[in-house]
């Protein structure tokens, strides 16, 4: 007899939709693990669909299609208005519940709901990096009981967090983690290497929808910094986002510009980037936008920005939008353990969440 | 209160020694998982040390040092003679036992012990590929209950099996697995690429102890074929070792030679390999010794031998002894998920076993 596991999901965007689809499609794996995943609530920013026993498959699919067409759950036939995720967890949670966050919501929006969930013994599965990259005290609170999964926050579905956890569990000493965690920045650095101007490739990436509406949200490196911080904290470091030595791909005075001004002045950045690229190339090295994470007992360092890597570095072989992460440790000292592959996309991000859900289910 | 988990370990060679060391060093991880790993038996080919409650740390360390100096457990102060692993499992097993195989013993030697263990509800953690690459019926029997871990059989400590399991559990459709799983063959192919003659590099690898005493044990590709078969069976294929399309790095008539004759005639193979290398190079491609595993509902194919890979293939970037595996699936279709790193060595192989032990412990 399969044990029911109750799911409350925040967000029904592309990742949330992919996850509901995968949950419905994996009845067989669930049975193998002796569990039966049941959605009791699906929420977006101001609406929700709920059912105490379980939302029917047809209802979940209809909600998903409704969102794809641009609808809001509050306006769905079976939906209702809600703007309090904590209250939703309060009313819909019961023993063996997992609260899933597929949003990019601000920490303050979701943290009270997470806090309540953990206090009730529920588990959390997060694709949302922001609550995990918020104050260290919040990280400590969220991770203290080990009832949290966040594989999808770094490298989407790539087994990054699980591999790190495995190295730590088997008592390996992880000395350094290096990686490239942004497909968009990977594309831009690749274009730069091919001689395309920085401004032209930013314009192209923006036109193709590969950047955020304001490309500075990618170019700032802030998203990479959050991922680096999550890795460092998983390694046991006590650090804040402000401790990351972060170098954006634009000068400080470009931060205050309006989006239109920024786009208009993009060409001013070309010589700077071209010079950097040339200098690195002349040394026989490679310029990659990435993160270097070193956590020691005395000091830790977290560097995010354009990295100069030599030809021996696994990052040197990286072209295009793939993510790549290399773990250097006592056991992997001569040569690192490397994981590489697409690190973004709805289906692979959802699979990272689903992997967490399957694992967490067995401890509820 | 931590739950005691009882360990019966076959083999105390380099991997077995590394595992005992890691088990003793991971008390903290064990506590975090709510378990307490206790050795109740350590066995080698004809001896054992046993203690029903738990072998003391000092005894385990002394046994390990004794083996390092070339001793046999039967001759250890606290050891006794045994040549029946099934009887050992029978007398030393109890609820919540894991039987660990760090040997390269023949299937018939260990299978009866495994069978008894599973019938009693114990779990198995194997670094030994042979029982898993034996008859399909034996595979079915060993894996039926899901109480088996074999991460260490492919890529040592690299997260190969766990990643494959994760893809399957989350309902991804794995269309192809390609990989290089032999550091020794990786070295030889790398030398070939640099223009070194095949015979010279085999002689060098043998002199350095990187090959088995009879290099044909590596050059046959049989070990790679076993790993490919394990991957294919994990994917659900019903196949035997004989179904692998296996191309050794020597012609069939060299198989019957004595070791001395084989070594004496090694130079005869040079033109053949050099020609292959040249032909592949002229096409702008790369020659790698590896495995290609495709498992379909209708037909499956398992190819092990020298593979011609183009520059886009992740295997093209591989130099030297690293293992590399790429997973192609419905979700990872445009670009594969790739794992790379050292795939052999006592410490990393033991860590693969320990990861399995920690995971299995939670379901006993």
XYZ file of C-alpha atoms in Angstrom:
728
model
C 0.000 0.000 0.000
C 1.563 3.276 -1.139
C 1.898 6.072 1.405
C 0.208 9.306 0.261
C 2.538 12.326 0.132
C 0.743 15.674 -0.093
C 2.120 18.402 -2.331
C 1.566 22.153 -2.025
C 3.134 23.909 -4.984
C 3.930 27.612 -5.255
C 4.113 28.701 -8.871
C 2.606 27.293 -12.040
C 4.853 28.934 -14.625
C 6.898 26.881 -17.095
C 8.795 25.008 -14.357
C 5.680 24.481 -12.264
C 3.767 23.195 -15.282
C 6.595 20.810 -16.195
C 6.669 19.526 -12.630
C 2.936 18.783 -12.452
C 3.302 16.923 -15.740
C 6.218 14.869 -14.416
C 4.446 14.094 -11.146
C 1.457 12.756 -13.081
C 3.763 10.757 -15.384
C 5.799 9.026 -12.682
C 3.192 6.904 -10.923
C 5.417 3.887 -11.550
C 8.517 5.322 -9.851
C 6.327 6.524 -7.013
C 4.938 3.018 -6.504
C 8.458 1.600 -6.547
C 9.305 3.960 -3.717
C 6.074 3.046 -1.944
C 4.622 6.529 -2.249
C 1.700 8.231 -3.975
C 2.193 11.938 -4.723
C -1.030 13.963 -4.390
C -1.402 17.653 -5.099
C -3.546 19.330 -2.457
C -2.766 22.899 -3.523
C -1.460 24.723 -6.575
C -0.835 28.436 -6.067
C 0.324 31.346 -8.173
C 0.941 34.909 -7.031
C -2.638 35.643 -6.016
C -4.727 32.556 -6.595
C -4.919 28.858 -5.803
C -6.650 25.584 -6.546
C -7.047 23.305 -3.551
C -8.487 19.945 -2.601
C -7.889 18.340 0.763
C -7.687 14.759 -0.491
C -6.106 15.428 -3.889
C -6.651 17.556 -6.959
C -7.761 15.325 -9.818
C -5.349 14.828 -12.721
C -7.789 16.537 -15.087
C -8.018 19.584 -12.840
C -4.229 19.864 -12.612
C -3.918 19.621 -16.392
C -6.657 22.172 -16.917
C -5.013 24.610 -14.481
C -1.717 24.138 -16.292
C -3.272 24.858 -19.703
C -5.111 27.846 -18.225
C -1.801 29.310 -17.044
C -0.144 28.594 -20.412
C -2.796 30.740 -22.034
C -1.919 33.552 -19.630
C -4.698 32.979 -17.091
C -4.449 33.529 -13.351
C -5.501 30.760 -10.982
C -7.776 33.196 -9.107
C -9.832 33.393 -12.297
C -9.897 29.650 -13.017
C -13.316 27.996 -12.671
C -12.124 26.013 -9.667
C -9.683 28.635 -8.388
C -10.020 31.163 -5.626
C -8.231 34.314 -4.581
C -5.398 33.996 -2.029
C -2.410 36.186 -1.209
C -1.095 34.412 1.858
C 1.058 31.361 1.211
C 1.500 30.739 4.929
C -2.261 30.498 5.379
C -2.372 28.098 2.447
C 0.221 25.835 4.057
C -1.678 26.145 7.335
C -4.986 24.987 5.902
C -3.794 22.474 3.308
C -0.834 20.864 5.086
C -1.134 17.619 7.002
C 1.370 14.938 8.025
C 3.660 13.969 5.092
C 3.410 17.205 3.128
C 6.036 18.697 0.825
C 5.915 22.413 0.042
C 7.397 23.125 -3.398
C 8.587 26.535 -4.574
C 8.939 26.886 -8.348
C 8.744 30.702 -8.212
C 11.387 33.405 -8.140
C 9.511 35.113 -5.308
C 11.273 37.317 -2.779
C 12.371 35.627 0.464
C 9.876 37.589 2.574
C 7.001 36.339 0.431
C 7.756 32.669 0.959
C 9.794 32.417 4.175
C 6.859 32.554 6.637
C 5.223 29.698 4.718
C 8.460 27.680 4.777
C 8.907 28.332 8.475
C 5.428 27.099 9.278
C 5.901 24.058 7.047
C 9.127 23.027 8.777
C 7.641 23.596 12.232
C 4.908 21.136 11.296
C 7.421 18.542 10.107
C 6.736 19.050 6.409
C 9.555 19.047 3.863
C 10.573 21.704 1.323
C 11.662 21.358 -2.306
C 12.957 24.602 -3.794
C 13.875 25.756 -7.267
C 13.759 29.317 -5.898
C 17.293 30.437 -5.035
C 16.384 33.665 -3.294
C 15.304 32.317 0.099
C 18.474 30.183 0.241
C 20.710 33.125 -0.679
C 19.068 35.385 1.898
C 20.440 35.949 5.430
C 22.590 33.144 6.854
C 20.163 32.809 9.780
C 17.423 31.939 7.320
C 19.641 29.367 5.606
C 20.416 27.814 8.988
C 16.733 27.695 9.806
C 15.718 26.183 6.470
C 18.402 23.497 6.408
C 18.693 22.604 10.103
C 16.445 19.549 10.011
C 17.659 18.184 6.690
C 14.100 18.186 5.355
C 14.894 20.359 2.358
C 15.873 19.676 -1.240
C 17.315 22.333 -3.534
C 18.985 20.381 -6.367
C 17.228 22.569 -8.949
C 18.786 25.801 -7.640
C 22.226 25.039 -9.133
C 22.521 23.550 -12.613
C 18.775 22.774 -12.867
C 18.520 18.983 -13.226
C 22.262 18.291 -13.206
C 23.236 16.257 -10.128
C 25.267 19.054 -8.544
C 23.920 19.286 -5.004
C 23.494 15.514 -4.673
C 27.095 14.965 -5.775
C 28.350 17.569 -3.317
C 26.245 15.988 -0.577
C 27.677 12.565 -1.456
C 31.269 13.845 -1.248
C 30.557 15.402 2.150
C 28.670 12.376 3.465
C 31.516 10.042 2.576
C 33.907 12.397 4.354
C 35.787 13.695 1.366
C 37.405 17.080 1.931
C 36.163 19.442 -0.777
C 38.864 22.054 -1.369
C 37.482 23.985 -4.313
C 34.402 24.161 -6.520
C 34.603 25.954 -9.835
C 31.862 26.373 -12.312
C 29.942 28.197 -14.971
C 26.274 28.388 -14.065
C 24.738 30.730 -16.579
C 23.835 29.657 -20.077
C 23.307 33.274 -21.071
C 26.731 34.396 -19.874
C 28.238 31.244 -21.394
C 26.811 32.242 -24.751
C 28.144 35.816 -24.419
C 31.661 34.693 -23.459
C 31.659 32.225 -26.336
C 30.727 34.968 -28.795
C 33.453 37.194 -27.376
C 35.963 34.380 -27.949
C 34.831 34.173 -31.585
C 35.449 37.876 -32.057
C 31.858 39.135 -31.898
C 31.514 42.433 -30.074
C 30.019 42.346 -26.601
C 27.212 44.758 -27.481
C 26.207 42.781 -30.568
C 25.971 39.517 -28.684
C 24.028 41.089 -25.798
C 21.597 42.536 -28.329
C 21.277 39.159 -30.011
C 20.737 37.294 -26.734
C 18.123 39.834 -25.695
C 16.342 39.610 -29.040
C 16.198 35.825 -28.725
C 14.757 36.040 -25.228
C 17.832 34.449 -23.656
C 18.319 37.335 -21.243
C 15.979 38.805 -18.676
C 14.019 41.812 -19.990
C 16.759 43.956 -18.434
C 19.973 42.165 -19.514
C 21.748 43.593 -16.480
C 19.856 41.020 -14.403
C 22.093 38.446 -16.118
C 25.175 40.618 -16.663
C 25.313 41.553 -12.964
C 26.292 37.991 -12.139
C 23.928 38.151 -9.147
C 22.193 34.928 -10.094
C 25.568 33.155 -10.361
C 26.536 34.668 -7.003
C 23.416 33.190 -5.389
C 24.321 29.755 -6.745
C 27.906 30.110 -5.519
C 26.625 31.122 -2.085
C 24.330 28.086 -1.958
C 27.302 25.822 -2.775
C 29.499 27.515 -0.163
C 26.827 27.224 2.515
C 26.266 23.564 1.629
C 29.994 23.165 2.274
C 29.432 24.609 5.739
C 30.547 28.219 5.240
C 28.921 31.076 7.150
C 28.719 33.779 4.498
C 26.335 36.376 3.169
C 25.624 37.342 -0.435
C 27.551 40.574 0.248
C 30.658 38.462 0.937
C 30.789 37.309 -2.667
C 33.537 39.096 -4.585
C 31.234 39.837 -7.493
C 32.354 41.427 -10.751
C 29.480 42.280 -13.094
C 29.996 42.495 -16.861
C 29.364 46.261 -16.764
C 30.957 49.102 -14.791
C 29.349 50.363 -11.580
C 28.100 53.601 -13.136
C 26.016 51.630 -15.639
C 23.924 50.191 -12.820
C 21.987 53.405 -12.249
C 21.002 53.918 -15.888
C 17.492 53.342 -17.126
C 17.097 50.251 -19.290
C 16.848 52.397 -22.418
C 19.968 54.368 -21.493
C 21.817 51.159 -20.725
C 20.922 49.611 -24.063
C 21.831 52.817 -25.882
C 25.275 52.962 -24.292
C 26.051 49.228 -24.659
C 28.704 49.819 -27.331
C 30.805 51.748 -24.799
C 31.527 48.425 -23.091
C 32.951 46.746 -26.199
C 36.590 47.893 -25.925
C 36.797 46.863 -22.260
C 35.607 43.316 -22.879
C 37.585 42.971 -26.105
C 40.751 44.018 -24.262
C 40.145 41.491 -21.503
C 39.520 38.766 -24.055
C 42.674 39.669 -26.001
C 44.883 39.759 -22.893
C 43.689 36.341 -21.747
C 44.012 34.875 -25.235
C 47.594 36.125 -25.572
C 48.466 34.139 -22.465
C 47.033 31.003 -24.072
C 44.242 31.071 -21.518
C 40.461 31.347 -21.686
C 37.994 33.880 -20.338
C 34.910 32.340 -18.706
C 32.231 33.920 -16.552
C 32.044 31.704 -13.522
C 32.351 31.094 -9.834
C 35.214 29.881 -7.698
C 34.249 28.647 -4.247
C 36.828 27.788 -1.600
C 35.688 27.020 1.907
C 38.304 26.582 4.584
C 38.221 26.280 8.360
C 39.926 29.670 8.704
C 39.017 31.612 5.605
C 36.679 31.120 2.709
C 36.628 32.843 -0.642
C 33.794 33.263 -3.050
C 34.678 34.837 -6.369
C 32.145 35.395 -9.151
C 33.057 37.176 -12.371
C 35.180 36.777 -15.498
C 37.712 34.047 -14.651
C 40.962 33.417 -16.491
C 41.338 29.669 -16.859
C 44.247 27.774 -18.382
C 43.862 25.040 -20.963
C 44.016 22.304 -18.303
C 40.929 23.675 -16.540
C 37.720 21.789 -17.427
C 36.076 25.192 -17.977
C 38.423 25.796 -20.926
C 36.616 23.138 -22.968
C 33.250 24.784 -22.335
C 31.558 26.472 -25.270
C 28.072 27.864 -25.440
C 25.311 27.652 -22.900
C 26.172 24.452 -21.000
C 26.712 24.594 -17.258
C 29.877 22.985 -15.938
C 30.976 22.339 -12.385
C 34.230 20.848 -11.143
C 34.754 19.498 -7.645
C 38.308 19.426 -6.306
C 38.746 17.398 -3.152
C 41.157 15.242 -1.192
C 40.036 12.239 -3.265
C 39.686 14.163 -6.520
C 42.945 16.093 -6.191
C 44.992 15.181 -9.256
C 41.945 15.610 -11.469
C 38.540 16.970 -10.489
C 35.118 15.381 -10.681
C 33.286 17.264 -13.432
C 29.592 17.500 -14.286
C 28.452 19.214 -17.443
C 25.252 19.735 -19.362
C 22.273 22.021 -19.958
C 21.708 23.849 -16.688
C 18.455 25.612 -17.476
C 15.085 24.782 -18.954
C 11.694 23.918 -17.538
C 11.815 20.128 -17.930
C 15.283 19.622 -16.451
C 14.629 22.075 -13.615
C 11.395 20.253 -12.796
C 13.227 16.924 -12.818
C 15.660 18.294 -10.230
C 12.666 19.137 -8.040
C 11.040 15.773 -8.644
C 14.250 13.965 -7.669
C 14.212 15.914 -4.387
C 10.525 15.127 -3.850
C 11.093 11.379 -4.331
C 14.007 11.433 -1.900
C 12.277 13.563 0.717
C 9.124 11.455 0.518
C 10.960 8.542 2.000
C 11.734 10.408 5.191
C 8.292 11.815 5.875
C 19.333 6.989 19.186
C 21.195 5.719 16.115
C 20.041 2.463 14.551
C 22.855 -0.105 14.310
C 23.516 -1.369 10.779
C 25.625 -4.522 10.600
C 28.274 -4.899 7.907
C 29.727 -8.124 6.507
C 32.542 -7.308 4.111
C 34.068 -9.643 1.543
C 37.591 -8.584 0.655
C 40.177 -6.538 2.498
C 42.420 -5.524 -0.406
C 43.086 -1.888 -1.252
C 39.403 -1.052 -1.803
C 38.310 -3.018 1.253
C 40.940 -1.305 3.391
C 39.909 2.131 2.119
C 36.274 1.324 2.895
C 36.929 0.255 6.487
C 38.890 3.482 6.948
C 36.028 5.581 5.543
C 33.415 3.780 7.633
C 35.412 4.529 10.781
C 35.902 8.164 9.691
C 32.247 8.959 8.951
C 30.634 8.597 12.356
C 29.259 12.131 11.938
C 27.475 11.465 8.630
C 26.171 8.209 10.060
C 24.699 10.034 13.059
C 23.119 12.593 10.736
C 21.396 9.719 8.956
C 20.438 8.179 12.292
C 22.572 5.090 11.771
C 25.626 3.451 13.346
C 27.647 1.238 10.998
C 29.142 -1.793 12.764
C 31.404 -4.396 11.185
C 30.442 -7.877 12.319
C 32.610 -9.737 9.782
C 35.607 -9.028 7.565
C 36.512 -11.838 5.187
C 39.188 -12.512 2.617
C 39.501 -15.525 0.339
C 39.985 -18.079 3.085
C 39.813 -16.305 6.422
C 37.680 -13.990 8.503
C 37.472 -11.856 11.604
C 34.065 -11.796 13.255
C 32.295 -10.327 16.251
C 28.558 -10.561 16.724
C 28.108 -7.128 18.313
C 30.844 -5.259 16.427
C 34.527 -5.553 15.661
C 36.394 -2.876 17.600
C 37.979 -0.040 15.627
C 41.447 -1.167 16.741
C 40.831 -4.705 15.510
C 39.629 -3.451 12.111
C 42.687 -1.231 11.765
C 45.008 -4.049 12.806
C 43.427 -6.429 10.294
C 43.831 -3.794 7.603
C 47.524 -3.271 8.395
C 48.024 -7.050 8.539
C 46.622 -7.364 5.019
C 48.742 -4.449 3.780
C 51.817 -6.365 4.874
C 50.649 -9.339 2.826
C 49.035 -11.335 5.645
C 45.965 -13.540 5.342
C 43.083 -13.070 7.770
C 43.146 -16.802 8.591
C 46.578 -16.204 10.106
C 45.683 -13.021 12.005
C 45.714 -13.368 15.832
C 41.949 -12.884 15.949
C 41.220 -14.511 12.592
C 39.968 -17.943 11.731
C 39.834 -20.112 8.648
C 36.675 -19.993 6.507
C 36.002 -20.818 2.869
C 32.231 -20.467 2.778
C 30.891 -16.945 2.452
C 27.296 -18.163 2.577
C 27.929 -19.774 5.960
C 29.508 -16.520 7.120
C 26.408 -14.537 6.117
C 24.271 -17.219 7.769
C 26.008 -16.993 11.128
C 26.838 -13.274 11.233
C 23.771 -11.741 9.599
C 20.885 -10.364 11.601
C 18.156 -7.806 10.870
C 19.596 -4.648 9.242
C 22.693 -6.219 7.705
C 24.519 -5.088 4.566
C 26.774 -7.554 2.741
C 29.598 -5.751 0.936
C 31.667 -7.242 -1.887
C 34.966 -5.471 -2.563
C 36.477 -8.509 -4.308
C 36.751 -9.484 -7.962
C 35.563 -12.996 -7.059
C 33.771 -15.214 -9.570
C 29.955 -15.103 -9.476
C 29.694 -18.687 -8.214
C 31.876 -17.850 -5.224
C 29.677 -15.032 -3.986
C 26.209 -15.605 -5.441
C 25.000 -18.167 -2.870
C 25.965 -15.732 -0.108
C 24.131 -12.881 -1.868
C 21.066 -15.053 -2.392
C 20.896 -15.974 1.265
C 21.423 -12.350 2.284
C 18.556 -11.102 0.116
C 16.251 -13.911 1.281
C 16.846 -12.696 4.834
C 16.050 -9.089 3.924
C 19.656 -7.887 4.068
C 21.024 -5.419 1.506
C 24.006 -5.748 -0.841
C 26.668 -3.190 -1.790
C 28.914 -4.363 -4.628
C 32.118 -3.107 -6.180
C 32.432 -6.536 -7.807
C 31.110 -6.346 -11.369
C 31.207 -10.055 -12.135
C 28.034 -11.196 -10.344
C 26.099 -8.328 -11.990
C 27.450 -9.171 -15.453
C 26.647 -12.864 -15.055
C 23.434 -14.502 -16.337
C 20.411 -12.204 -16.692
C 18.476 -14.437 -14.283
C 21.051 -13.676 -11.614
C 20.801 -9.926 -12.315
C 17.022 -10.156 -12.004
C 17.346 -12.009 -8.740
C 19.906 -9.596 -7.266
C 18.054 -6.419 -8.222
C 14.418 -7.490 -7.837
C 13.890 -6.064 -4.374
C 15.849 -2.849 -4.897
C 18.029 -3.668 -1.896
C 21.281 -3.460 -3.817
C 23.811 -0.714 -4.511
C 26.457 -0.954 -7.228
C 27.597 2.637 -7.820
C 31.240 1.554 -7.545
C 30.999 -0.903 -10.447
C 30.953 1.838 -13.111
C 33.243 4.854 -12.771
C 34.254 4.018 -9.185
C 33.075 6.969 -7.059
C 31.672 9.030 -9.936
C 27.887 9.425 -9.591
C 27.081 7.344 -12.675
C 24.517 4.827 -11.451
C 22.811 7.337 -9.150
C 22.476 9.800 -12.035
C 21.069 7.107 -14.303
C 18.661 6.046 -11.559
C 17.591 9.674 -11.104
C 16.880 10.080 -14.834
C 14.818 6.886 -14.827
C 12.981 7.736 -11.600
C 11.946 11.126 -12.936
C 10.675 9.432 -16.097
C 13.241 10.744 -18.532
C 13.683 8.556 -21.604
C 17.350 7.624 -21.866
C 18.134 7.084 -25.537
C 21.902 6.515 -25.475
C 24.772 6.240 -23.014
C 28.306 6.629 -24.261
C 31.420 6.430 -22.220
C 35.023 5.595 -21.638
C 35.396 3.486 -18.529
C 38.975 2.332 -18.513
C 41.820 4.537 -17.382
C 44.334 2.078 -18.802
C 42.747 2.046 -22.258
C 42.318 5.824 -22.050
C 46.049 6.159 -21.494
C 46.847 3.848 -24.423
C 44.529 5.658 -26.847
C 45.991 8.986 -25.728
C 49.517 7.755 -26.443
C 48.422 6.487 -29.836
C 47.020 9.947 -30.603
C 50.399 11.467 -29.719
C 52.152 9.137 -32.146
C 53.575 6.634 -29.676
C 53.476 3.072 -30.949
C 50.867 0.783 -29.428
C 53.450 -1.772 -28.276
C 55.611 0.856 -26.572
C 52.687 2.288 -24.633
C 51.420 -1.144 -23.597
C 54.913 -1.990 -22.357
C 55.066 1.283 -20.466
C 51.621 0.828 -18.905
C 52.537 -2.712 -17.884
C 55.858 -1.598 -16.388
C 54.061 1.062 -14.347
C 51.568 -1.451 -13.031
C 48.640 0.213 -14.804
C 47.620 -2.984 -16.566
C 46.692 -6.356 -15.168
C 49.662 -8.790 -15.052
C 48.398 -10.062 -18.411
C 47.640 -6.820 -20.343
C 45.084 -8.713 -22.439
C 42.784 -8.587 -19.407
C 42.545 -4.841 -20.131
C 43.017 -4.941 -23.912
C 40.189 -7.468 -24.310
C 37.706 -4.767 -23.305
C 35.892 -7.370 -21.199
C 35.879 -5.168 -18.132
C 34.391 -2.300 -20.150
C 31.831 -4.741 -21.577
C 30.752 -5.731 -18.052
C 30.219 -2.063 -17.173
C 28.264 -1.472 -20.380
C 26.101 -4.501 -19.609
C 25.406 -3.200 -16.090
C 24.304 0.144 -17.546
C 22.110 -1.538 -20.150
C 20.479 -3.782 -17.571
C 19.881 -0.792 -15.287
C 18.062 0.722 -18.269
C 15.851 -2.349 -18.330
C 17.437 -4.375 -21.129
C 17.459 -8.160 -21.072
C 20.909 -8.962 -22.418
C 23.834 -11.241 -21.752
C 27.548 -10.464 -21.809
C 27.723 -12.462 -25.058
C 25.338 -9.914 -26.640
C 27.945 -7.159 -26.353
C 29.525 -6.410 -29.745
C 33.019 -6.460 -28.271
C 36.160 -5.560 -30.208
C 39.373 -6.215 -28.278
C 42.550 -4.257 -29.017
C 44.207 -7.432 -30.368
C 43.224 -9.926 -33.080
C 41.438 -13.147 -32.154
C 44.491 -15.341 -32.795
C 46.438 -13.458 -30.128
C 44.025 -14.647 -27.448
C 45.415 -18.163 -27.377
C 49.048 -17.115 -26.959
C 50.914 -17.516 -23.694
C 51.631 -14.239 -21.907
C 55.301 -14.403 -22.937
C 54.402 -15.070 -26.558
C 51.873 -12.266 -26.516
C 54.366 -9.771 -25.143
C 56.997 -10.924 -27.634
C 54.674 -10.398 -30.576
C 53.212 -7.069 -29.401
C 54.988 -5.078 -32.122
C 52.990 -6.940 -34.770
C 49.928 -4.981 -33.639
C 51.498 -1.551 -34.182
C 50.673 -1.048 -37.884
C 47.038 -2.042 -37.358
C 46.444 0.467 -34.556
C 48.497 3.174 -36.255
C 46.426 2.762 -39.419
C 43.177 3.044 -37.480
C 44.435 6.147 -35.699
C 45.570 7.732 -38.967
C 42.277 7.014 -40.762
C 40.239 8.524 -37.948
C 42.535 11.538 -37.669
C 42.301 12.239 -41.401
C 38.545 12.528 -40.993
C 39.043 15.129 -38.247
C 37.685 12.647 -35.745
C 39.041 10.954 -32.635
C 39.654 7.332 -31.721
C 38.500 6.401 -28.202
C 38.067 3.006 -26.581
C 34.621 3.083 -25.141
C 31.095 1.816 -24.917
C 27.914 2.830 -26.661
C 24.713 1.632 -25.030
C 21.318 2.008 -26.676
C 18.309 0.356 -25.134
C 15.047 0.407 -27.012
C 11.700 -1.310 -26.604
C 12.287 -3.335 -29.781
C 16.041 -3.603 -30.131
C 19.020 -2.737 -28.026
C 22.637 -2.387 -29.020
C 25.719 -2.653 -26.905
C 28.974 -1.805 -28.639
C 32.351 -1.883 -26.885
C 35.589 -1.221 -28.720
C 37.496 1.534 -30.521
C 34.889 4.225 -31.284
C 35.281 6.970 -33.862
C 33.933 10.157 -32.314
C 33.609 13.563 -33.939
C 34.822 16.774 -32.348
C 31.341 17.566 -30.966
C 31.290 14.371 -28.912
C 32.215 14.914 -25.237
C 34.581 11.932 -25.567
C 36.673 13.930 -28.049
C 37.875 16.232 -25.259
C 38.988 13.275 -23.157
C 42.720 12.769 -22.705
C 44.472 10.341 -20.418
C 42.995 8.087 -17.791
C 39.767 9.922 -16.812
C 36.453 8.150 -17.159
C 33.726 10.005 -19.008
C 30.069 9.156 -19.449
C 27.431 11.014 -21.427
C 23.708 10.477 -21.031
C 21.479 11.327 -23.987
C 17.790 11.444 -23.171
C 14.503 13.089 -24.061
C 15.373 15.939 -21.685
C 19.071 15.982 -22.538
C 18.630 15.699 -26.282
C 20.287 18.793 -27.750
C 23.272 18.341 -25.472
C 23.995 15.389 -23.171
C 24.504 15.288 -19.410
C 28.198 14.490 -18.927
C 30.122 13.220 -15.909
C 33.886 13.046 -15.955
C 36.687 12.288 -13.545
C 39.013 9.621 -12.193
C 37.123 6.355 -12.438
C 39.488 4.067 -10.584
C 41.412 4.031 -7.341
C 40.845 2.568 -3.906
C 39.580 5.690 -2.116
C 37.071 6.767 -4.768
C 35.827 3.211 -5.300
C 35.328 2.831 -1.555
C 33.430 6.123 -1.445
C 31.046 4.781 -4.092
C 30.392 1.795 -1.833
C 30.002 3.988 1.237
C 27.462 6.189 -0.565
C 25.459 3.036 -1.337
C 25.756 1.834 2.257
C 24.454 5.155 3.631
C 21.532 5.100 1.223
C 20.660 1.433 1.780
C 20.882 1.833 5.546
C 17.846 4.051 5.517
C 15.656 1.349 4.066
C 16.647 -1.517 6.352
